Coordinates of C-alpha atoms in Angstrom, one line a residue:
Chain M
E291 CA 0.0 0.0 0.0
I292 CA 1.3 3.4 -0.9
V293 CA 1.4 5.8 2.0
L294 CA 1.0 9.6 1.4
T295 CA 2.4 12.0 3.9
Q296 CA 1.2 15.6 3.8
S297 CA 3.0 18.6 5.3
P298 CA 2.6 20.7 7.2
A299 CA -0.4 19.4 9.2
T300 CA -1.6 23.0 9.7
L301 CA -0.6 26.1 7.7
S302 CA -1.5 29.5 9.1
L303 CA -1.6 32.3 6.5
S304 CA -3.4 35.5 5.7
P305 CA -5.5 36.3 2.7
G306 CA -3.4 37.4 -0.3
E307 CA -0.5 35.3 0.8
R308 CA 0.9 32.3 -1.2
A309 CA 0.3 28.8 0.2
T310 CA 2.5 25.8 -0.6
L311 CA 1.3 22.4 0.5
S312 CA 3.3 19.2 0.2
C313 CA 2.5 15.6 -0.4
R314 CA 5.1 12.8 -0.3
A315 CA 4.5 9.3 -1.5
S316 CA 6.2 6.2 0.0
Q317 CA 7.0 5.0 -3.5
S318 CA 6.6 6.5 -7.0
V319 CA 3.1 7.3 -8.1
S320 CA 4.3 8.7 -11.4
S321 CA 1.9 11.6 -12.0
Y322 CA -1.2 9.9 -10.8
L323 CA -1.9 12.2 -7.9
A324 CA -4.9 14.3 -7.2
W325 CA -5.7 17.1 -4.7
Y326 CA -9.0 17.8 -3.0
Q327 CA -10.4 20.6 -1.0
Q328 CA -12.9 20.0 1.9
K329 CA -14.7 22.7 3.8
P330 CA -16.5 21.9 7.1
G331 CA -19.7 20.0 6.6
Q332 CA -19.1 19.6 2.9
A333 CA -18.0 16.8 0.6
P334 CA -14.4 17.0 -0.8
R335 CA -14.0 18.7 -4.2
L336 CA -11.5 17.7 -6.8
L337 CA -9.0 20.5 -7.5
I338 CA -6.1 19.0 -9.4
Y339 CA -5.8 15.6 -11.1
D340 CA -2.8 13.9 -12.6
A341 CA -0.5 16.2 -10.5
S342 CA -0.9 19.4 -12.5
N343 CA -4.3 19.5 -14.3
R344 CA -7.0 21.8 -12.8
A345 CA -10.4 20.2 -12.6
T346 CA -13.4 21.8 -14.2
G347 CA -14.3 25.2 -12.7
I348 CA -11.2 25.4 -10.5
P349 CA -9.7 28.9 -10.4
A350 CA -6.3 29.5 -11.9
R351 CA -4.8 30.5 -8.6
F352 CA -4.6 26.7 -7.8
S353 CA -1.8 24.9 -9.4
G354 CA -0.1 21.5 -8.9
S355 CA 3.3 20.2 -9.6
G356 CA 5.6 17.2 -9.1
S357 CA 6.0 13.7 -10.1
G358 CA 7.3 10.5 -8.7
T359 CA 7.2 10.9 -4.9
D360 CA 7.1 14.6 -4.3
F361 CA 4.1 16.9 -5.1
T362 CA 3.1 20.4 -4.3
L363 CA -0.2 22.2 -4.3
T364 CA 0.2 26.0 -4.6
I365 CA -2.4 28.6 -4.1
S366 CA -0.9 31.8 -5.5
S367 CA -2.9 34.4 -3.6
L368 CA -5.3 33.2 -0.9
E369 CA -8.9 34.2 -1.0
P370 CA -11.1 33.9 2.1
E371 CA -12.9 30.9 0.7
D372 CA -9.7 28.9 0.3
F373 CA -9.3 28.3 4.0
A374 CA -10.1 24.6 4.3
V375 CA -8.6 21.1 4.6
Y376 CA -6.7 19.8 1.6
Y377 CA -6.0 16.1 0.8
C378 CA -3.8 14.4 -1.7
Q379 CA -4.8 11.0 -3.2
Q380 CA -2.9 8.5 -5.5
R381 CA -4.4 6.3 -8.2
F382 CA -1.2 4.8 -9.5
N383 CA -1.2 1.6 -7.6
W384 CA -4.7 0.6 -6.4
P385 CA -6.5 -0.9 -4.7
P386 CA -6.5 0.7 -2.3
F387 CA -6.8 4.3 -3.4
T388 CA -5.0 6.1 -0.6
F389 CA -5.3 9.6 0.8
G390 CA -2.9 11.7 2.7
Q391 CA -3.9 12.7 6.2
G392 CA -4.7 16.3 5.2
T393 CA -3.4 19.8 5.6
K394 CA -5.5 22.3 7.4
L395 CA -5.1 25.8 5.9
E396 CA -6.2 28.3 8.5
I397 CA -6.5 32.1 8.7
K398 CA -3.6 33.7 10.6
Chain Z
E295 CA -25.3 19.1 -13.6
V296 CA -24.0 15.8 -12.2
Q297 CA -25.7 14.8 -8.9
L298 CA -25.0 12.1 -6.4
V299 CA -27.4 11.7 -3.5
E300 CA -26.7 9.2 -0.7
S301 CA -29.3 7.8 1.7
G302 CA -29.7 5.1 4.2
G303 CA -27.5 6.2 7.0
G304 CA -28.5 6.1 10.6
L305 CA -27.9 4.7 14.1
V306 CA -27.3 1.0 14.3
Q307 CA -26.1 -1.3 17.1
P308 CA -22.8 -3.1 16.9
G309 CA -23.2 -6.3 14.9
G310 CA -26.1 -4.8 13.0
S311 CA -26.6 -4.1 9.3
L312 CA -27.3 -1.1 7.1
R313 CA -27.7 -0.6 3.4
L314 CA -26.6 2.7 1.8
S315 CA -27.8 3.9 -1.5
C316 CA -26.4 6.5 -3.9
A317 CA -28.7 7.8 -6.7
A318 CA -26.9 9.4 -9.7
S319 CA -28.2 11.7 -12.3
E320 CA -27.2 13.8 -15.3
F321 CA -24.5 11.5 -16.6
T322 CA -24.2 8.1 -18.3
F323 CA -24.1 6.1 -15.1
S324 CA -23.0 2.8 -16.7
S325 CA -19.9 4.5 -18.2
Y326 CA -18.3 5.3 -14.8
S327 CA -16.9 3.4 -11.9
M328 CA -18.2 4.3 -8.5
N329 CA -16.6 4.3 -5.1
W330 CA -17.5 4.6 -1.5
V331 CA -15.3 6.8 0.7
R332 CA -15.8 7.3 4.4
Q333 CA -14.7 9.9 7.0
A334 CA -14.8 9.2 10.7
P335 CA -15.7 12.2 12.9
G336 CA -12.8 14.7 12.9
K337 CA -10.6 12.3 10.8
G338 CA -9.4 12.1 7.2
L339 CA -10.7 10.3 4.1
E340 CA -10.6 6.5 3.8
W341 CA -11.5 4.7 0.6
V342 CA -13.9 1.8 1.2
S343 CA -14.9 0.1 -2.0
H344 CA -14.9 0.3 -5.8
I345 CA -17.2 -1.1 -8.5
S346 CA -16.7 -0.8 -12.3
G347 CA -19.4 0.3 -14.6
S348 CA -20.3 -3.2 -15.6
S349 CA -19.9 -4.6 -12.1
S350 CA -17.1 -6.8 -13.4
T351 CA -14.5 -5.4 -11.1
I352 CA -15.0 -5.0 -7.4
Y353 CA -12.5 -4.1 -4.7
Y354 CA -12.7 -3.5 -0.9
A355 CA -10.5 -2.0 1.7
D356 CA -9.0 -4.6 4.0
S357 CA -10.9 -3.0 6.9
V358 CA -14.3 -3.9 5.4
K359 CA -13.6 -7.0 3.4
G360 CA -15.9 -9.8 4.2
R361 CA -18.4 -7.5 5.9
F362 CA -19.4 -4.9 3.2
T363 CA -20.8 -5.6 -0.3
I364 CA -20.9 -3.1 -3.0
S365 CA -23.4 -3.4 -5.9
R366 CA -25.0 -1.3 -8.6
D367 CA -28.1 -1.2 -10.7
N368 CA -27.5 0.7 -13.9
A369 CA -31.1 0.6 -14.8
K370 CA -31.8 2.6 -11.7
N371 CA -28.6 4.7 -11.9
S372 CA -27.8 3.7 -8.3
V373 CA -24.9 2.2 -6.4
Y374 CA -25.3 0.5 -3.0
L375 CA -23.2 -0.5 0.0
Q376 CA -24.5 -3.4 2.1
M377 CA -22.8 -3.1 5.5
N378 CA -23.0 -6.1 7.9
S379 CA -21.4 -6.9 11.2
L380 CA -21.0 -3.3 11.9
R381 CA -18.4 -2.1 14.4
A382 CA -18.0 1.2 16.4
E383 CA -15.0 2.0 14.1
D384 CA -17.3 2.0 11.1
T385 CA -18.9 5.2 12.4
A386 CA -18.4 7.8 9.7
V387 CA -19.9 9.9 7.0
Y388 CA -20.1 7.7 3.9
Y389 CA -19.7 9.4 0.5
C390 CA -20.2 8.0 -2.9
A391 CA -17.9 9.3 -5.6
R392 CA -17.6 9.0 -9.3
Y393 CA -14.3 7.8 -10.9
C394 CA -13.2 7.5 -14.5
S395 CA -9.8 6.2 -15.5
S396 CA -9.9 6.8 -19.2
P397 CA -7.5 9.4 -20.7
S398 CA -10.5 11.6 -21.6
C399 CA -11.6 11.8 -18.0
Q400 CA -10.5 13.9 -15.0
G401 CA -8.3 11.4 -13.2
G402 CA -9.7 11.5 -9.7
F403 CA -13.0 11.3 -7.9
D404 CA -14.5 14.1 -9.8
Y405 CA -18.0 14.2 -8.2
W406 CA -19.1 13.4 -4.7
G407 CA -22.4 13.1 -2.9
Q408 CA -23.2 15.1 0.2
G409 CA -22.6 12.1 2.4
T410 CA -24.7 10.0 4.8
L411 CA -23.8 9.5 8.5
V412 CA -23.6 6.0 9.9
T413 CA -23.3 5.7 13.7
V414 CA -22.6 2.4 15.2
S415 CA -23.4 2.5 18.9
S416 CA -25.3 0.7 21.6

C-alpha cells in the first residue's frame, strides 16, 4: 500500500499570501496524484488531477506540480474561501486508493 | 449538472446491518466506476470500495472486506453498500464518488455526494 504524507499538518496564512502544501509518497506514483479541498460540513471537491491538471471550474490560482514521490499544491494568492482542509490521493497503484492525512489551511 | 445523492445512514447497534444507496443523475451512469469513501468524525478520508461500470471489477479496503458488499443497478442509476457486522469503528460519513480512468476523464474522484452519516453504537 502506498502511504501519502502531507506537510505541514496546519498552515496559518493571511488572505493574499501564497500557500504551498506538500504531499510525499512512500513510492513513486508517477503523475497519478490528485488534490481535494474540503470545507466543514461539505464533501471533498476535486481541485487537481494527474499532478498538474486543474479540474473543471477550478480557479487559476490553484496549481499542482511534481512527479514520482514529491508533489506540491500551490495557491498563488489566498482568497477567504480557500481556508479549508486539503487532501492528496494517489491512483497509480490501487486498490487501495490512498489519501494523505490532510493539511488544514487556517487564517492567521 | 451531475448529482450524487446518498441515503440510508442512521444509528445501528454493533453487529447490525445497514444498506446505503447513492442515486446518480445527469450523466451516463454505466460508463463510470463508482466508489464509497468514508470519513470518521474529525478524521481524514478513507477509501472503502470500488465497482466498475459493468460490475465486473469490485474491490474493498481490508478494513471492510468480508463485511461490506458493493453493488449497482445501472437501470436505476444507483450504487449500493450493504454493511454487515458493523463495528464502532465503522462510524463515519459515507460518501459515494464517481471515478473514470480513461484518458479523456479527469483522473480522480470528480463528483461526490453530500454524504450520509452512519453511527454504530449501543
